[in-house]
CSV table of C-alpha atoms and ligand atoms in Angstrom, one decimal:
chain,number,residue,atom,x,y,z
A,231,MET,CA,125.4,-36.1,64.2
A,232,THR,CA,126.0,-32.7,64.8
A,233,ARG,CA,123.1,-31.0,63.0
A,234,SER,CA,123.1,-27.5,64.1
A,235,SER,CA,124.5,-25.5,61.7
A,236,GLU,CA,121.2,-26.9,59.6
A,237,VAL,CA,119.1,-26.4,62.0
A,238,LYS,CA,117.2,-23.7,62.9
A,239,LEU,CA,115.5,-23.5,66.5
A,240,PRO,CA,112.4,-21.6,67.1
A,241,GLU,CA,113.1,-18.8,70.2
A,242,GLU,CA,111.2,-21.0,72.7
A,243,VAL,CA,111.6,-24.4,73.3
A,244,PRO,CA,109.2,-26.4,75.2
A,245,ALA,CA,111.1,-27.8,78.1
A,246,HIS,CA,109.1,-30.9,78.5
A,247,VAL,CA,107.9,-32.7,75.4
A,248,ALA,CA,105.6,-36.1,75.6
A,249,ILE,CA,105.3,-38.0,73.1
A,250,ILE,CA,102.6,-40.8,72.0
A,251,MET,CA,104.3,-42.8,69.9
A,252,ASP,CA,101.5,-44.6,68.0
A,253,GLY,CA,101.4,-46.4,64.6
A,254,ASN,CA,103.7,-48.8,64.0
A,255,GLY,CA,101.3,-51.7,63.3
A,256,ARG,CA,100.3,-49.3,60.4
A,257,TRP,CA,103.6,-48.5,59.7
A,258,ALA,CA,104.7,-52.1,59.2
A,259,ARG,CA,101.2,-53.7,57.6
A,260,LYS,CA,102.2,-50.6,54.5
A,261,ARG,CA,105.3,-53.0,54.5
A,262,GLY,CA,103.8,-56.3,54.6
A,263,LEU,CA,105.6,-56.6,57.4
A,264,PRO,CA,104.5,-58.3,60.2
A,265,ARG,CA,103.9,-56.0,63.6
A,266,LEU,CA,106.6,-56.6,65.4
A,267,ALA,CA,108.6,-55.6,62.3
A,268,GLY,CA,106.9,-52.0,62.8
A,269,HIS,CA,107.4,-51.6,67.1
A,270,ARG,CA,111.6,-52.5,66.0
A,271,ALA,CA,111.2,-49.6,63.1
A,272,GLY,CA,109.8,-47.8,66.4
A,273,VAL,CA,113.2,-48.3,68.8
A,274,GLU,CA,115.5,-47.4,66.0
A,275,ASN,CA,113.4,-44.0,65.3
A,276,LEU,CA,113.0,-43.4,68.7
A,277,ARG,CA,117.1,-43.3,69.0
A,278,ARG,CA,117.1,-40.6,66.2
A,279,ILE,CA,114.2,-38.4,68.4
A,280,LEU,CA,116.2,-38.6,71.9
A,281,GLU,CA,119.5,-37.4,70.0
A,282,ALA,CA,118.1,-34.8,68.6
A,283,SER,CA,115.2,-33.9,71.4
A,284,ALA,CA,119.0,-33.2,73.3
A,285,GLU,CA,120.5,-31.2,70.9
A,286,PHE,CA,117.3,-29.3,70.6
A,287,GLY,CA,117.1,-28.5,74.5
A,288,ILE,CA,114.7,-30.2,75.5
A,289,LYS,CA,114.9,-31.4,79.0
A,290,TYR,CA,112.2,-33.7,79.7
A,291,LEU,CA,111.0,-36.1,77.4
A,292,THR,CA,108.4,-38.4,78.1
A,293,ILE,CA,107.7,-41.1,75.9
A,294,TYR,CA,104.4,-44.0,75.8
A,295,ALA,CA,106.0,-46.8,75.0
A,296,PHE,CA,103.2,-49.5,76.8
A,297,SER,CA,99.8,-48.7,77.7
A,298,THR,CA,98.1,-50.6,80.6
A,299,GLU,CA,95.4,-51.3,77.5
A,300,ASN,CA,98.1,-53.0,75.9
A,301,TRP,CA,97.8,-55.6,77.9
A,302,GLU,CA,94.9,-56.7,75.6
A,303,ARG,CA,96.6,-56.8,72.7
A,304,PRO,CA,98.0,-60.6,71.3
A,305,ALA,CA,99.9,-62.4,74.2
A,306,ALA,CA,103.1,-62.5,71.3
A,307,GLU,CA,102.7,-59.2,70.1
A,308,VAL,CA,102.8,-57.9,74.2
A,309,ARG,CA,105.7,-61.4,75.0
A,310,GLY,CA,107.4,-58.9,71.5
A,311,LEU,CA,106.8,-55.5,73.3
A,312,ILE,CA,108.7,-57.2,77.0
A,313,ASN,CA,111.1,-58.6,74.4
A,314,ILE,CA,112.0,-55.3,72.7
A,315,LEU,CA,112.1,-53.0,76.0
A,316,GLU,CA,114.2,-55.9,77.9
A,317,ASP,CA,116.5,-55.7,74.3
A,318,VAL,CA,116.6,-51.7,74.7
A,319,ILE,CA,118.4,-52.3,77.8
A,320,ASP,CA,120.5,-54.2,77.6
A,321,GLN,CA,121.9,-53.1,74.6
A,322,GLU,CA,121.1,-49.2,75.0
A,323,LEU,CA,122.0,-48.5,78.3
A,324,GLU,CA,125.4,-48.1,78.4
A,325,THR,CA,125.3,-45.1,75.3
A,326,LEU,CA,122.2,-43.5,77.0
A,327,HIS,CA,124.6,-43.5,80.0
A,328,GLN,CA,127.5,-41.7,78.2
A,329,ASN,CA,124.9,-39.3,76.7
A,330,GLY,CA,123.5,-38.3,80.1
A,331,VAL,CA,120.6,-39.3,80.3
A,332,GLN,CA,119.1,-39.9,83.1
A,333,LEU,CA,116.3,-42.5,82.7
A,334,ARG,CA,112.8,-42.8,84.5
A,335,HIS,CA,109.9,-45.1,84.2
A,336,LEU,CA,106.3,-44.2,84.2
A,337,GLY,CA,103.5,-46.7,85.7
A,338,ARG,CA,104.0,-50.3,87.3
A,339,LEU,CA,106.7,-52.7,86.7
A,340,GLU,CA,104.8,-55.6,88.6
A,341,ARG,CA,103.0,-57.7,85.7
A,342,LEU,CA,107.5,-57.3,84.4
A,343,GLY,CA,109.2,-60.8,85.5
A,344,THR,CA,111.7,-60.4,88.1
A,345,GLU,CA,114.7,-60.1,86.4
A,346,LEU,CA,113.6,-57.4,84.0
A,347,GLN,CA,112.4,-55.6,86.6
A,348,GLU,CA,115.6,-55.1,88.2
A,349,LYS,CA,117.5,-54.6,84.9
A,350,VAL,CA,114.7,-50.6,84.7
A,351,ARG,CA,116.0,-50.9,88.7
A,352,HIS,CA,119.4,-50.8,88.2
A,353,ALA,CA,118.6,-48.4,84.4
A,354,ILE,CA,117.0,-45.9,87.1
A,355,GLU,CA,120.0,-45.9,89.4
A,356,LEU,CA,122.7,-46.3,87.8
A,357,THR,CA,121.9,-42.8,85.3
A,358,ASN,CA,120.0,-40.8,88.5
A,359,ASN,CA,122.4,-38.0,88.6
A,360,ASN,CA,122.5,-37.7,84.6
A,361,GLN,CA,121.5,-34.3,83.2
A,362,GLN,CA,121.8,-33.6,79.8
A,363,LEU,CA,118.0,-34.7,79.1
A,364,ILE,CA,116.0,-36.9,81.3
A,365,LEU,CA,113.6,-39.1,79.5
A,366,ASN,CA,110.8,-40.4,81.3
A,367,VAL,CA,109.2,-44.3,80.0
A,368,ALA,CA,105.8,-44.8,80.4
A,369,TRP,CA,105.5,-48.6,80.2
A,370,ASN,CA,102.1,-50.2,81.6
A,371,TYR,CA,101.3,-46.5,82.3
A,372,GLY,CA,98.2,-45.7,82.4
A,373,GLY,CA,96.5,-42.2,83.3
A,374,ARG,CA,93.8,-43.1,85.6
A,375,ASP,CA,96.0,-46.3,87.0
A,376,GLU,CA,98.3,-43.3,88.4
A,377,ILE,CA,95.6,-41.2,89.1
A,378,VAL,CA,93.5,-44.5,91.4
A,379,HIS,CA,98.0,-45.4,92.6
A,380,ALA,CA,98.1,-41.7,94.4
A,381,ILE,CA,94.9,-41.2,96.1
A,382,GLN,CA,95.9,-45.4,97.2
A,383,ARG,CA,99.2,-44.3,98.4
A,384,MET,CA,97.4,-40.3,100.0
A,385,ILE,CA,95.6,-42.2,102.4
A,386,GLU,CA,98.1,-45.3,103.5
A,387,ASP,CA,99.9,-41.8,104.2
A,388,GLY,CA,97.0,-40.9,106.4
A,389,LEU,CA,96.8,-37.2,104.6
A,390,LYS,CA,93.8,-35.1,105.5
A,391,PRO,CA,91.1,-34.0,103.6
A,392,GLU,CA,93.0,-30.3,103.9
A,393,ASP,CA,95.9,-31.4,102.8
A,394,VAL,CA,94.3,-32.7,99.3
A,395,THR,CA,95.4,-29.6,97.0
A,396,GLU,CA,96.7,-29.8,93.4
A,397,GLU,CA,100.3,-29.9,94.5
A,398,ARG,CA,99.9,-32.1,96.6
A,399,VAL,CA,98.0,-34.8,94.1
A,400,SER,CA,101.2,-33.9,91.6
A,401,GLU,CA,103.3,-35.2,93.7
A,402,TYR,CA,102.4,-38.3,94.0
A,403,LEU,CA,102.2,-38.8,90.9
A,404,TYR,CA,104.2,-41.1,88.8
A,405,THR,CA,106.5,-37.4,87.7
A,406,SER,CA,106.1,-36.0,90.3
A,407,LYS,CA,109.6,-34.4,89.9
A,408,CYS,CA,108.8,-33.5,86.3
A,409,PRO,CA,107.1,-30.0,85.1
A,410,ASP,CA,103.8,-30.9,83.2
A,411,PRO,CA,104.6,-31.6,79.7
A,412,ASP,CA,104.7,-28.1,77.4
A,413,LEU,CA,103.7,-30.2,73.7
A,414,ILE,CA,102.2,-33.6,73.9
A,415,ILE,CA,102.7,-35.6,69.9
A,416,ARG,CA,100.5,-37.7,68.6
A,417,THR,CA,101.8,-39.9,65.1
A,418,SER,CA,99.2,-41.5,63.1
A,419,GLY,CA,96.9,-39.2,62.7
A,420,GLU,CA,94.9,-39.9,65.7
A,421,MET,CA,93.2,-37.0,67.8
A,422,ARG,CA,92.7,-39.1,71.2
A,423,VAL,CA,94.2,-39.1,74.1
A,424,SER,CA,94.2,-42.9,75.2
A,425,ASN,CA,95.0,-42.8,79.3
A,426,PHE,CA,98.1,-40.6,78.8
A,427,LEU,CA,99.2,-37.3,81.4
A,428,ILE,CA,95.7,-36.8,81.7
A,429,TRP,CA,95.8,-35.2,84.7
A,430,GLN,CA,99.4,-33.8,84.1
A,431,GLY,CA,98.5,-32.1,80.9
A,432,ALA,CA,95.4,-30.1,80.9
A,433,TYR,CA,97.0,-27.3,79.9
A,434,SER,CA,99.4,-28.9,77.7
A,435,GLU,CA,99.5,-27.8,73.8
A,436,TRP,CA,98.8,-30.6,71.9
A,437,TYR,CA,100.0,-31.7,68.4
A,438,VAL,CA,98.9,-34.7,65.7
A,439,THR,CA,100.7,-36.1,63.0
A,440,PRO,CA,99.4,-38.1,60.1
A,441,THR,CA,103.2,-40.0,60.1
A,442,TYR,CA,103.6,-43.0,61.5
A,443,TRP,CA,106.1,-43.1,64.1
A,444,PRO,CA,109.4,-45.0,62.8
A,445,GLU,CA,109.0,-42.0,59.9
A,446,PHE,CA,108.7,-39.5,62.6
A,447,GLY,CA,112.4,-38.1,62.1
A,448,PRO,CA,114.5,-34.5,63.7
A,449,ASP,CA,112.5,-32.4,61.0
A,450,GLU,CA,109.4,-33.3,61.9
A,451,LEU,CA,110.1,-32.7,66.0
A,452,LEU,CA,111.4,-29.8,64.8
A,453,LYS,CA,108.1,-28.9,62.6
A,454,ALA,CA,106.5,-29.7,65.8
A,455,LEU,CA,108.6,-27.0,68.2
A,456,HIS,CA,108.0,-24.2,65.5
A,457,GLU,CA,104.4,-25.1,65.7
A,458,TYR,CA,104.7,-24.4,69.7
A,459,ALA,CA,106.6,-21.4,69.5
A,460,GLN,CA,103.3,-19.9,67.7
A,461,ARG,CA,101.0,-21.2,70.0
A,462,GLU,CA,99.5,-18.5,72.7
A,463,ARG,CA,98.6,-20.5,75.9
A,464,ARG,CA,96.6,-18.9,77.5
A,465,TYR,CA,95.2,-20.7,80.5
A,466,GLY,CA,91.7,-19.7,80.6
A,467,ARG,CA,93.2,-16.3,80.8
A,468,ILE,CA,92.8,-13.8,77.2
A,469,SER,CA,95.5,-12.2,75.6
A,470,ASP,CA,95.9,-9.0,75.8
A,471,PRO,CA,92.9,-7.4,78.6
A,472,ILE,CA,94.5,-4.4,78.0
A,473,LYS,CA,93.8,-4.1,73.8
A,474,THR,CA,90.3,-6.0,74.1
A,475,ASN,CA,88.6,-3.5,76.8
B,255,IPE,C1,102.1,-47.5,69.0
B,255,IPE,O1,101.6,-48.3,67.8
B,255,IPE,C2,102.8,-49.1,69.8
B,255,IPE,C3,102.2,-49.3,71.2
B,255,IPE,C4,100.6,-49.0,71.2
B,255,IPE,C5,103.2,-50.4,71.9
B,255,IPE,P1,100.9,-49.2,68.2
B,255,IPE,O2,100.9,-51.0,67.9
B,255,IPE,O3,99.5,-49.2,68.4
B,255,IPE,O4,100.5,-49.5,65.9
B,255,IPE,P2,98.7,-48.8,64.9
B,255,IPE,O5,98.3,-47.9,66.2
B,255,IPE,O6,98.4,-50.2,65.3
B,255,IPE,O7,99.2,-49.1,63.8
B,256,IPE,C1,98.4,-45.8,72.8
B,256,IPE,O1,98.7,-46.1,71.6
B,256,IPE,C2,99.7,-46.4,73.5
B,256,IPE,C3,100.9,-46.3,73.1
B,256,IPE,C4,101.6,-45.5,71.9
B,256,IPE,C5,101.8,-47.1,74.3
B,256,IPE,P1,97.1,-47.1,71.1
B,256,IPE,O2,97.4,-47.2,70.0
B,256,IPE,O3,97.2,-48.6,72.1
B,256,IPE,O4,96.0,-46.5,70.9
B,256,IPE,P2,95.0,-46.4,71.1
B,256,IPE,O5,94.0,-48.0,71.4
B,256,IPE,O6,94.6,-46.3,69.5
B,256,IPE,O7,93.5,-45.6,71.6
B,257,MG,MG1,98.3,-47.6,68.3
């Protein structure tokens, strides 16, 4: 797909976009389909969004695929989501690699089977030098769990209280090699954080759309980028100290 000729990009494109891919279940229900059909449609959409993200010049894309709380869903849905993760690695890894996508994982792998853990590790190693797009996959990820994990590792490493700075904490998070997200998108209209990037998102811009994830296509992503470009990121300061004096 090349859309470049039709696409009008804003002057400033965020380097790091993070997405809470929500609404798969409701998308399926609307069509009288099982929830897993919604998750599969969500993966189809992810393919489109990945392609569009690279084309729009986004450098880092973080996707929330499975939260630490999602284990509380019915066992069949959890199993289905694990199967989808495995299928995506089996079927898409080669293409992702060829397209220069570098895969990283945010979260804990422990609760996945050893074979699947190996597949994830292999995917990360294989794509380690790719630079076209860094794709962080948040799977069995929770922001609170991430902070607990970081504190545990800092204690293990024998850090002294004065060594614990904001920069140091950031280095111990799963996103250590990644800038904070500039823009966080949530589909399906929910206006909550749901334990996503609670440290890194301290000053991210938010974009919430009622569209369900399987229908959130490249055009809507572009709309979000244009809206982001209109925002004024003040970080607690005021916009123009001279004018407002
Ligand atoms: C998001 O869609 C995908 C995951 C959380 C795995 P949902 O499954 O939460 O869809 P809704 O919110 O029930 O519509
Ligand atoms: C957040 O969606 C997690 C993912 C998209 C993976 P949820 O659907 O699980 O969030 P809540 O439960 O509505 O807050
Ligand atoms: Mg949901």
